[in-house]
Short mmCIF file of C-alpha atoms and ligand atoms in Angstrom, two decimals:
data_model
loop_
_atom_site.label_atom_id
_atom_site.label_comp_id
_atom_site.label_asym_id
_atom_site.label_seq_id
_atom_site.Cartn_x
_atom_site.Cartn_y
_atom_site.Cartn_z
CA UNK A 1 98.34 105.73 77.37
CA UNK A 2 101.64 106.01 79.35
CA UNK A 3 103.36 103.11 81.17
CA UNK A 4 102.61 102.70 85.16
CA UNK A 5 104.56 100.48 87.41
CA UNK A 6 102.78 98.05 89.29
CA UNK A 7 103.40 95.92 92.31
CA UNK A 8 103.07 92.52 90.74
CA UNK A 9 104.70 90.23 93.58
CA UNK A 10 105.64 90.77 97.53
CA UNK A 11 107.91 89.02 100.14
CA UNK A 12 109.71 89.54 103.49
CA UNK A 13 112.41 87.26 105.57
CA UNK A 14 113.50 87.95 109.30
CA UNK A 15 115.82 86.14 111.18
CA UNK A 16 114.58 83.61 113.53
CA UNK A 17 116.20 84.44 117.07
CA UNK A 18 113.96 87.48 118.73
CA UNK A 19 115.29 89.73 121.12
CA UNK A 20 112.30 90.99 123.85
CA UNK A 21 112.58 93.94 125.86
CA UNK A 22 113.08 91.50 128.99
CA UNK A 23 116.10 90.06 127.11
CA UNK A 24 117.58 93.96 126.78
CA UNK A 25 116.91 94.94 130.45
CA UNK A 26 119.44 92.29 131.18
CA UNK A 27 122.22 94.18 129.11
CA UNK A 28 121.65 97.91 129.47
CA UNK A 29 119.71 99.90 132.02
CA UNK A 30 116.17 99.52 130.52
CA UNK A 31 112.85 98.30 130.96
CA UNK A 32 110.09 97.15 128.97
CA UNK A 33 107.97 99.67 130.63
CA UNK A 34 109.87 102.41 128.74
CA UNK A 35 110.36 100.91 125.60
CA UNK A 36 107.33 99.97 125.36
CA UNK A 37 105.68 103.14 126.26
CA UNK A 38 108.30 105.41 124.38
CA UNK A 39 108.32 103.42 120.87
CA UNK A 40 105.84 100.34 120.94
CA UNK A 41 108.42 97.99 120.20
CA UNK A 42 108.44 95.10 122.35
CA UNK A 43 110.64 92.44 120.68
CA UNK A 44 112.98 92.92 117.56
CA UNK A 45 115.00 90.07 115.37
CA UNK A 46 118.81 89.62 115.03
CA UNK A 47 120.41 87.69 112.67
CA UNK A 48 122.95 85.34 113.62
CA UNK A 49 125.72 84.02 110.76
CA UNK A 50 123.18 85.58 108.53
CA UNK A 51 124.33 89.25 106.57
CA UNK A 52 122.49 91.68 104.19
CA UNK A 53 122.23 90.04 101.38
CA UNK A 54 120.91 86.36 102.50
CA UNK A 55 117.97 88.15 103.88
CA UNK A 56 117.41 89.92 100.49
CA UNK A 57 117.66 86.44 98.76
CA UNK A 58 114.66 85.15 101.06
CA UNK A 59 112.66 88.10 100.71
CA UNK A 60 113.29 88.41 96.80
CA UNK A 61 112.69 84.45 96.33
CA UNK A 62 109.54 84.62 97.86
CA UNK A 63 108.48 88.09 95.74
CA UNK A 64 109.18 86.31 92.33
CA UNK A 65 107.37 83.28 93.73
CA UNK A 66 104.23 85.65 94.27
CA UNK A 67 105.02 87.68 91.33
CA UNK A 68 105.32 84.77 89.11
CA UNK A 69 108.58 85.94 87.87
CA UNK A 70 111.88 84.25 87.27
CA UNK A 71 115.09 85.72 88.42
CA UNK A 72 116.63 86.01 85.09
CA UNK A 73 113.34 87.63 83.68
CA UNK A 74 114.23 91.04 85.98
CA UNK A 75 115.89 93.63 84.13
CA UNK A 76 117.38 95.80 87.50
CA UNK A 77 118.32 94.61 91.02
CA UNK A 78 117.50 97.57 93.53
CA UNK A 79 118.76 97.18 96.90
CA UNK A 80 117.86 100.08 99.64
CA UNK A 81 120.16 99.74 102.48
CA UNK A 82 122.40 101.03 104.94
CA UNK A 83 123.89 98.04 106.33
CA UNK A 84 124.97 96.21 103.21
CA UNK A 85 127.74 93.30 103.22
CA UNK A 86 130.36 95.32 102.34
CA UNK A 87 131.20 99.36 100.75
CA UNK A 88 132.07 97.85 97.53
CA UNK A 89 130.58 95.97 95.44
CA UNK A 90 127.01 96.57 96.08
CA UNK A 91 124.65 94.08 98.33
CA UNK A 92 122.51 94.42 94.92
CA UNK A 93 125.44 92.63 92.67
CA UNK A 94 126.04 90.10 95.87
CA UNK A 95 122.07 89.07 95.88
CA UNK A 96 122.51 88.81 91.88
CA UNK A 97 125.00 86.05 92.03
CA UNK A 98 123.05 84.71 94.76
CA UNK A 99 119.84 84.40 92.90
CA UNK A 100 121.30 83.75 89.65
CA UNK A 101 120.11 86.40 87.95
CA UNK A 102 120.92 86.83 84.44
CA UNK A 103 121.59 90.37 82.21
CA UNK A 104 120.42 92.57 84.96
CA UNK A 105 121.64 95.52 86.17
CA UNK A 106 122.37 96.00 90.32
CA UNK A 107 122.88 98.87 92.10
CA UNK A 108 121.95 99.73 95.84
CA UNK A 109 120.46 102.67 97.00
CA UNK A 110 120.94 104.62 100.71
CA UNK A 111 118.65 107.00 101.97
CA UNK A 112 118.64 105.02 105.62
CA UNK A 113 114.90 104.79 106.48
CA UNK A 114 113.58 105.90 103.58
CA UNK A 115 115.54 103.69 101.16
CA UNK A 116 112.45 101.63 99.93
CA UNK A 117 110.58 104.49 99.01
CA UNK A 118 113.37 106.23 96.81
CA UNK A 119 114.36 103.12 95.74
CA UNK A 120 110.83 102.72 94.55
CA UNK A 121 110.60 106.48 93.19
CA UNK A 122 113.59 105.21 90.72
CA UNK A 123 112.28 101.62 89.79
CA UNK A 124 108.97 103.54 88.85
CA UNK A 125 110.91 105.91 87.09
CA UNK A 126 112.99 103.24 85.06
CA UNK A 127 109.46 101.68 84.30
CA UNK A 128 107.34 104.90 83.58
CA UNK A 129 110.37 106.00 81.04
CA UNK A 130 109.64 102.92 78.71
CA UNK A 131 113.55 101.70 79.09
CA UNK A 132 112.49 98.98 81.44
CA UNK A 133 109.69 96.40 82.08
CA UNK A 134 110.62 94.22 85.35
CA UNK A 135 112.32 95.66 88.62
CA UNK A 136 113.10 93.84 92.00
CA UNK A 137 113.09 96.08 94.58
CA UNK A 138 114.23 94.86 98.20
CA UNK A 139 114.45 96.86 101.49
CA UNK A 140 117.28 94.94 104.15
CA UNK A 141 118.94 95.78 106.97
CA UNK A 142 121.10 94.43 109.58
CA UNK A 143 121.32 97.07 111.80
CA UNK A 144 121.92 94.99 115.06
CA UNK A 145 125.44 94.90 113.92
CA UNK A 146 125.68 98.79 113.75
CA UNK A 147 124.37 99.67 117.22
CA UNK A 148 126.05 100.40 120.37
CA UNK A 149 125.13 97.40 122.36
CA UNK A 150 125.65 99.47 125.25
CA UNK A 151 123.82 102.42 124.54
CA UNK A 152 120.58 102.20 125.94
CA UNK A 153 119.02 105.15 123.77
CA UNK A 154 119.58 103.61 120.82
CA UNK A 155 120.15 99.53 121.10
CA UNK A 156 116.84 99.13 121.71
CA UNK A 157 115.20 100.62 118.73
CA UNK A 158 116.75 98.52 115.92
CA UNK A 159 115.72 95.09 114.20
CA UNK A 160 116.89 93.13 111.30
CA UNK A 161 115.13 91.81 108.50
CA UNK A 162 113.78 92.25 104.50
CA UNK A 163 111.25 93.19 102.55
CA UNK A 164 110.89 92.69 98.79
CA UNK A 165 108.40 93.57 95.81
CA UNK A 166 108.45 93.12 91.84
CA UNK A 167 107.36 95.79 89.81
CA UNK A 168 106.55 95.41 86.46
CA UNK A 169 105.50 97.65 83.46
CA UNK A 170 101.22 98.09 83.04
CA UNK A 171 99.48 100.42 80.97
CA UNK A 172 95.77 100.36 83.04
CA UNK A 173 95.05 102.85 85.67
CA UNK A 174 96.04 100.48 88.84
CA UNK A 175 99.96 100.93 90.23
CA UNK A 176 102.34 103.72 91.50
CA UNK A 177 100.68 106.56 90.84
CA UNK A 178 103.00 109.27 92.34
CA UNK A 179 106.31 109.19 94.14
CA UNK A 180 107.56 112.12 96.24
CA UNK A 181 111.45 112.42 97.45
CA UNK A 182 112.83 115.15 99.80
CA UNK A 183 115.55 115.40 102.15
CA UNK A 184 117.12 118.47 104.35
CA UNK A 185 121.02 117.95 104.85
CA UNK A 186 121.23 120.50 107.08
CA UNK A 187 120.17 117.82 109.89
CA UNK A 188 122.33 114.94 108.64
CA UNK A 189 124.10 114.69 111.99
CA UNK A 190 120.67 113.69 113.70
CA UNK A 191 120.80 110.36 112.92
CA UNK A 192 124.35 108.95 111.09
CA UNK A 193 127.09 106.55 111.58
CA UNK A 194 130.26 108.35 111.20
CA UNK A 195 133.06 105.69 110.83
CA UNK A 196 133.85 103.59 108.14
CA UNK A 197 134.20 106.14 105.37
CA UNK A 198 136.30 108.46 104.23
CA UNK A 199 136.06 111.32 106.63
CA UNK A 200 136.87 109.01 109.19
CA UNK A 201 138.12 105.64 107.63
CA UNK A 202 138.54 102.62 110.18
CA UNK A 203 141.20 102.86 112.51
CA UNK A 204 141.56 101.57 116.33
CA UNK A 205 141.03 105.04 117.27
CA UNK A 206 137.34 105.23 115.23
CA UNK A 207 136.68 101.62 116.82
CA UNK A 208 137.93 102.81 120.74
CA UNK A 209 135.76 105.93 119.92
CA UNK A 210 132.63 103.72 118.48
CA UNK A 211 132.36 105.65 115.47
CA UNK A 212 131.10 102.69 113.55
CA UNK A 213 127.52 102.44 115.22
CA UNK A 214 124.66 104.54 114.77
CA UNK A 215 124.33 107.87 116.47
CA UNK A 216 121.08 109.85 117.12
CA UNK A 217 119.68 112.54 118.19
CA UNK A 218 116.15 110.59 119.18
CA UNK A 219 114.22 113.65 120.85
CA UNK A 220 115.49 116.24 117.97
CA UNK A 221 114.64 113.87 115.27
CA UNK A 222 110.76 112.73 116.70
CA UNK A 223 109.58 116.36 116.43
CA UNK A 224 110.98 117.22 112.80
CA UNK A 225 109.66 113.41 111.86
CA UNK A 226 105.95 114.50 113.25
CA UNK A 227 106.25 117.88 111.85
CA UNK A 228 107.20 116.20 108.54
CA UNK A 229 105.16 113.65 107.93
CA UNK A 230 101.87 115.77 108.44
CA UNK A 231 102.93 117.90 105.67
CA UNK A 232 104.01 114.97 103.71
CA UNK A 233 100.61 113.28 103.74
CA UNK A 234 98.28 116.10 102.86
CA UNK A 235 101.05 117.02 100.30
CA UNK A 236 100.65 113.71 98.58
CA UNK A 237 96.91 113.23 99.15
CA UNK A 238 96.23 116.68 97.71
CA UNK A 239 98.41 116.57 94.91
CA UNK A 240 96.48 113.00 93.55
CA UNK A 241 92.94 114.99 94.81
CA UNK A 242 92.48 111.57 97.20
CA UNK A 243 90.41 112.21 99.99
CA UNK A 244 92.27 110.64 103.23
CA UNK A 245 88.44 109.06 103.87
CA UNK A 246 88.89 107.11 100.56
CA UNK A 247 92.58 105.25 101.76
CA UNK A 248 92.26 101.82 102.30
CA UNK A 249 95.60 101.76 104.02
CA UNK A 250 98.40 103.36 105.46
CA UNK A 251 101.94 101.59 105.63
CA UNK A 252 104.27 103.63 107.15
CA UNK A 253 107.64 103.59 108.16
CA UNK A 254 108.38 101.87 111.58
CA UNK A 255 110.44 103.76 113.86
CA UNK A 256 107.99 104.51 116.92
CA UNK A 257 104.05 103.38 116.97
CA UNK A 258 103.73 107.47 118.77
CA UNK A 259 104.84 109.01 115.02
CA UNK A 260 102.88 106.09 113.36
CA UNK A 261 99.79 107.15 115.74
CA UNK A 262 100.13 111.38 114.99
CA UNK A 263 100.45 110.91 111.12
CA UNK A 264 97.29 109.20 111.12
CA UNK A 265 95.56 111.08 113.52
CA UNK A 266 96.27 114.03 111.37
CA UNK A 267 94.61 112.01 108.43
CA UNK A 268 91.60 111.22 111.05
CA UNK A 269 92.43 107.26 109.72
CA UNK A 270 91.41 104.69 112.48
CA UNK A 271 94.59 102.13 113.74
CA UNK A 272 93.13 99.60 111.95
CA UNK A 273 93.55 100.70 108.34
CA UNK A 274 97.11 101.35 109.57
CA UNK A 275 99.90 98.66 109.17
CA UNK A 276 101.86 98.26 112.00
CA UNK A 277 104.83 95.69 112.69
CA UNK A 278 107.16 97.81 115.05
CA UNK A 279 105.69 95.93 117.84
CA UNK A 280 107.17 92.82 117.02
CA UNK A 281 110.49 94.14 114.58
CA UNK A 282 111.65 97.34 115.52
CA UNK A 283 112.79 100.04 113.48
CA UNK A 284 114.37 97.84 110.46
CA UNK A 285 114.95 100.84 108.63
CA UNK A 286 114.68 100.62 104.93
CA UNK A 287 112.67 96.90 105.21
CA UNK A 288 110.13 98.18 107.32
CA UNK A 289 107.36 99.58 104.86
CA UNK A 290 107.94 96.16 102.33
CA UNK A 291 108.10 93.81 105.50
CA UNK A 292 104.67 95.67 106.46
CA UNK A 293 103.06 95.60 103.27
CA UNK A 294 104.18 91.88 102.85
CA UNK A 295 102.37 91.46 105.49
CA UNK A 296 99.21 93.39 104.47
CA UNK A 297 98.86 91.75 101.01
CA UNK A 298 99.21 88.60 102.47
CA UNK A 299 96.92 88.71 105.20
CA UNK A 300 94.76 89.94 102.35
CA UNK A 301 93.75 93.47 104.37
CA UNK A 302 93.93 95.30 100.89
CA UNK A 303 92.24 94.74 98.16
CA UNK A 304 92.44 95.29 94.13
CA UNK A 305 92.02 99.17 93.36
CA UNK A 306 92.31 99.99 96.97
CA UNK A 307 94.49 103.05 97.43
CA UNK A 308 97.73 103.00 99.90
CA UNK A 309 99.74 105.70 100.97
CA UNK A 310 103.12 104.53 101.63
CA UNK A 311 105.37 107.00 103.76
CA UNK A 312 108.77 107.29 105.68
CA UNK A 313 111.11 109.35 106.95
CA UNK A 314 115.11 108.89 108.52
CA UNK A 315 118.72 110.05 108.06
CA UNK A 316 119.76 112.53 105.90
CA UNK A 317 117.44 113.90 106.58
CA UNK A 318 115.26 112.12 104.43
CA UNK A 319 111.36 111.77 104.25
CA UNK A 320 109.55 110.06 100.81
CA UNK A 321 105.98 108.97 100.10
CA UNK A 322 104.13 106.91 97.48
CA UNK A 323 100.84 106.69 96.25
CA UNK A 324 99.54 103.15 94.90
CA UNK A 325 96.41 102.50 93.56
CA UNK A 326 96.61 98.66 93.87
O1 UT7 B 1 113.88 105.68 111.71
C1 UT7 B 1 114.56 106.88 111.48
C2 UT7 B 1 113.95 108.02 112.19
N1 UT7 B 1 114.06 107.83 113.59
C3 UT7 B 1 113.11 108.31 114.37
O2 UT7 B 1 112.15 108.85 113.86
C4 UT7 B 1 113.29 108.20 115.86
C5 UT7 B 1 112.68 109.39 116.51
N2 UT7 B 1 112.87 109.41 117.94
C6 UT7 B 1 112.23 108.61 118.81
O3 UT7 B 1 111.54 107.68 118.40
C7 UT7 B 1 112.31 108.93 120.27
O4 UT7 B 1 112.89 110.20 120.44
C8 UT7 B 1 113.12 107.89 121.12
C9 UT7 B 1 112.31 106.62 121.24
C10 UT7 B 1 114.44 107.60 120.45
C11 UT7 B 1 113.37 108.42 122.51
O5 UT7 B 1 112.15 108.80 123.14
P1 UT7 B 1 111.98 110.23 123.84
O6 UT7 B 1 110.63 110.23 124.42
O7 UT7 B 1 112.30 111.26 122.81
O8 UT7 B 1 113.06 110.16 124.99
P2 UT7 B 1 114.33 111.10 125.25
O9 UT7 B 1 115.39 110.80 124.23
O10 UT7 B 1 113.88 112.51 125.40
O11 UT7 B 1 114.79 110.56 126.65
C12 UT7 B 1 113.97 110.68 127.81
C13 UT7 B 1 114.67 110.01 128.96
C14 UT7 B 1 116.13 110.43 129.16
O12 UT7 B 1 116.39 110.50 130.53
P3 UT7 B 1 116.40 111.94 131.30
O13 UT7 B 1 117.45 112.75 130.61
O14 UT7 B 1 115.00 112.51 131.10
O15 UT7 B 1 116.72 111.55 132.69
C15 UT7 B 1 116.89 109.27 128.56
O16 UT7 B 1 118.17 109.13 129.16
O17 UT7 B 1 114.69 108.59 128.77
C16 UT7 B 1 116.02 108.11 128.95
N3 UT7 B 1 116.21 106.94 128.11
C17 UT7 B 1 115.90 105.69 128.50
N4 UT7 B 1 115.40 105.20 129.66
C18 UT7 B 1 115.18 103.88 129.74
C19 UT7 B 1 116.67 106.89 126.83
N5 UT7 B 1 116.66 105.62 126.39
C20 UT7 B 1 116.19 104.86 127.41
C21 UT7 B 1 115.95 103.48 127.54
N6 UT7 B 1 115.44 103.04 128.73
N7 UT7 B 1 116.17 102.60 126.57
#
């Protein structure tokens, strides 16, 4: 039989200090009323002296500790963000000094909100192939230092924080079973961040214009997002012949409980077999699905051989599912 990945270990880190809606109608012309209605988020974390990669070494410390893996056992370092420390080197190589990680290779990944899930489309990949037999895979973020603080339409979506698994070669019928990657360019302006690179590298100008926060096109990008995902999820179901009746769970991406709500009303799936954490984080972008299924393994909502339909969907644009039978 052919290798699988499997999930072997999970973890998630965010920063202490919460922002609440009451704490943002102080700064921009908001209420909780609206936020709350509009996206479901009512608090979010920010990280304070804290950047990318120290979140990824909490998260990843406490997915080896589940996994029962040692850093210098893992043979690839995956990061998925799009707020790393720096351009160059990679967050990936920064949290591989940090956890003293031996012979392994580091690279990040960027496909904004749907980082984890390409990121785990390619550790699967590396696994499936034979060429490797132990992957860390983290989702981070810290997008709270990439918003407009004064932009009401956006400041109040984003949160901070990680989310971490280990996956690790199996040859049974439990683990990934499919991974599905798409994106559309045509929209990339939606959602992006303009400054910083080299169409527009950092100059006063690009700062006095705030070119080096996050721009979106909220209203535009919630109807392609609802449009998507219900295509997405049949699409995946259908091509593993899973009935939606026989998921355990759904953990989707966080960006607004109203897109979480429509993709599984189209799968006729009841709130509670859904995991939701945009409530208390925000959209955290690429750590939202692993901070959520963190969550669900530990709070032990899903169970061996359950199947879980992971999905997401953000700049690009980008939109990505997995199957897992776990
Ligand atoms: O994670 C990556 C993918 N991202 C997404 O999927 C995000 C998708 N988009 C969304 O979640 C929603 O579009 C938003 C939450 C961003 C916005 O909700 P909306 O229902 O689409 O609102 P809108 O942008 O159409 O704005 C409605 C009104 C506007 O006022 P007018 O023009 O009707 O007078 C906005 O100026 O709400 C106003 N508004 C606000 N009011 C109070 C926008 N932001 C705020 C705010 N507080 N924070």
């Amino acid at each position: 039989m052919r290798f699988r990945s499997r999930i072997t270990g999970t973890g998630s880190y965010v920063p202490e200090q919460v922002l609440t809606n009451f704490d943002l109608e102080k700064r921009v012309d908001t209420t909780d009323e609206w936020i709350t209605e509009r996206t479901g988020i009512k608090e979010r974390r920010i990280a304070g002296e804290e950047t990318t990669s120290d979140l990824c070494l909490e998260a990843s410390k406490r997915a080896l500790q589940a996994a029962g893996v040692k850093p210098g056992e893992v043979d690839l370092i995956i990061v998925a963000t799009m707020s790393g420390d720096m351009p160059m080197p990679s967050t990936a190589s920064i949290l591989h000094k940090k956890l003293c990680a031996k012979n392994s290779g580091a690279f990040d990944v960027n496909a904004a909100c749907s980082g984890f899930l390409y990121g785990l489309s390619v550790a699967d990949n590396f696994i499936r192939s034979g060429a490797m037999k132990r992957i860390l895979l983290v989702g981070a973020e810290v997008m709270s230092r990439f918003v407009d603080w004064q932009d009401r339409s956006t400041c109040v979506l984003f949160g901070d924080g990680a989310g971490a698994v280990v996956l690790e070669r199996t040859r049974g019928q439990r683990g990934i079973l499919s991974t599905h990657l798409y994106s559309d360019g045509n929209m990339w302006d939606y959602i992006c961040l303009p400054g910083g690179g080299a169409s527009h590298p950092p100059t006063a100008k690009t700062v006095k214009d705030k070119m080096h926060v996050v721009k979106m096109k909220g209203n535009e990008t919630f109807k392609v997002a609802v449009r998507t995902l219900e295509k997405l999820v049949t699409d995946t179901l259908k091509e593993n012949n899973i009935r939606p009746s026989e998921l355990a769970m759904i953990i989707p991406h966080q960006a607004n409980l109203r897109i979480i709500k429509a993709t599984a009303e189209r799968l006729h799936m009841p709130m509670s077999k859904v995991a939701v954490n945009v409530d208390r984080y925000g959209n955290t972008s690429s750590a939202s699905i692993p901070i959520a299924l963190d969550e669900v393994v530990r709070e032990e909502r899903i169970k061996k051989d359950d199947y879980v339909l992971l999905e997401a969907f953000g700049a690009g644009l980008t939109w990505a599912s997995a199957l897992i039978k776990w």
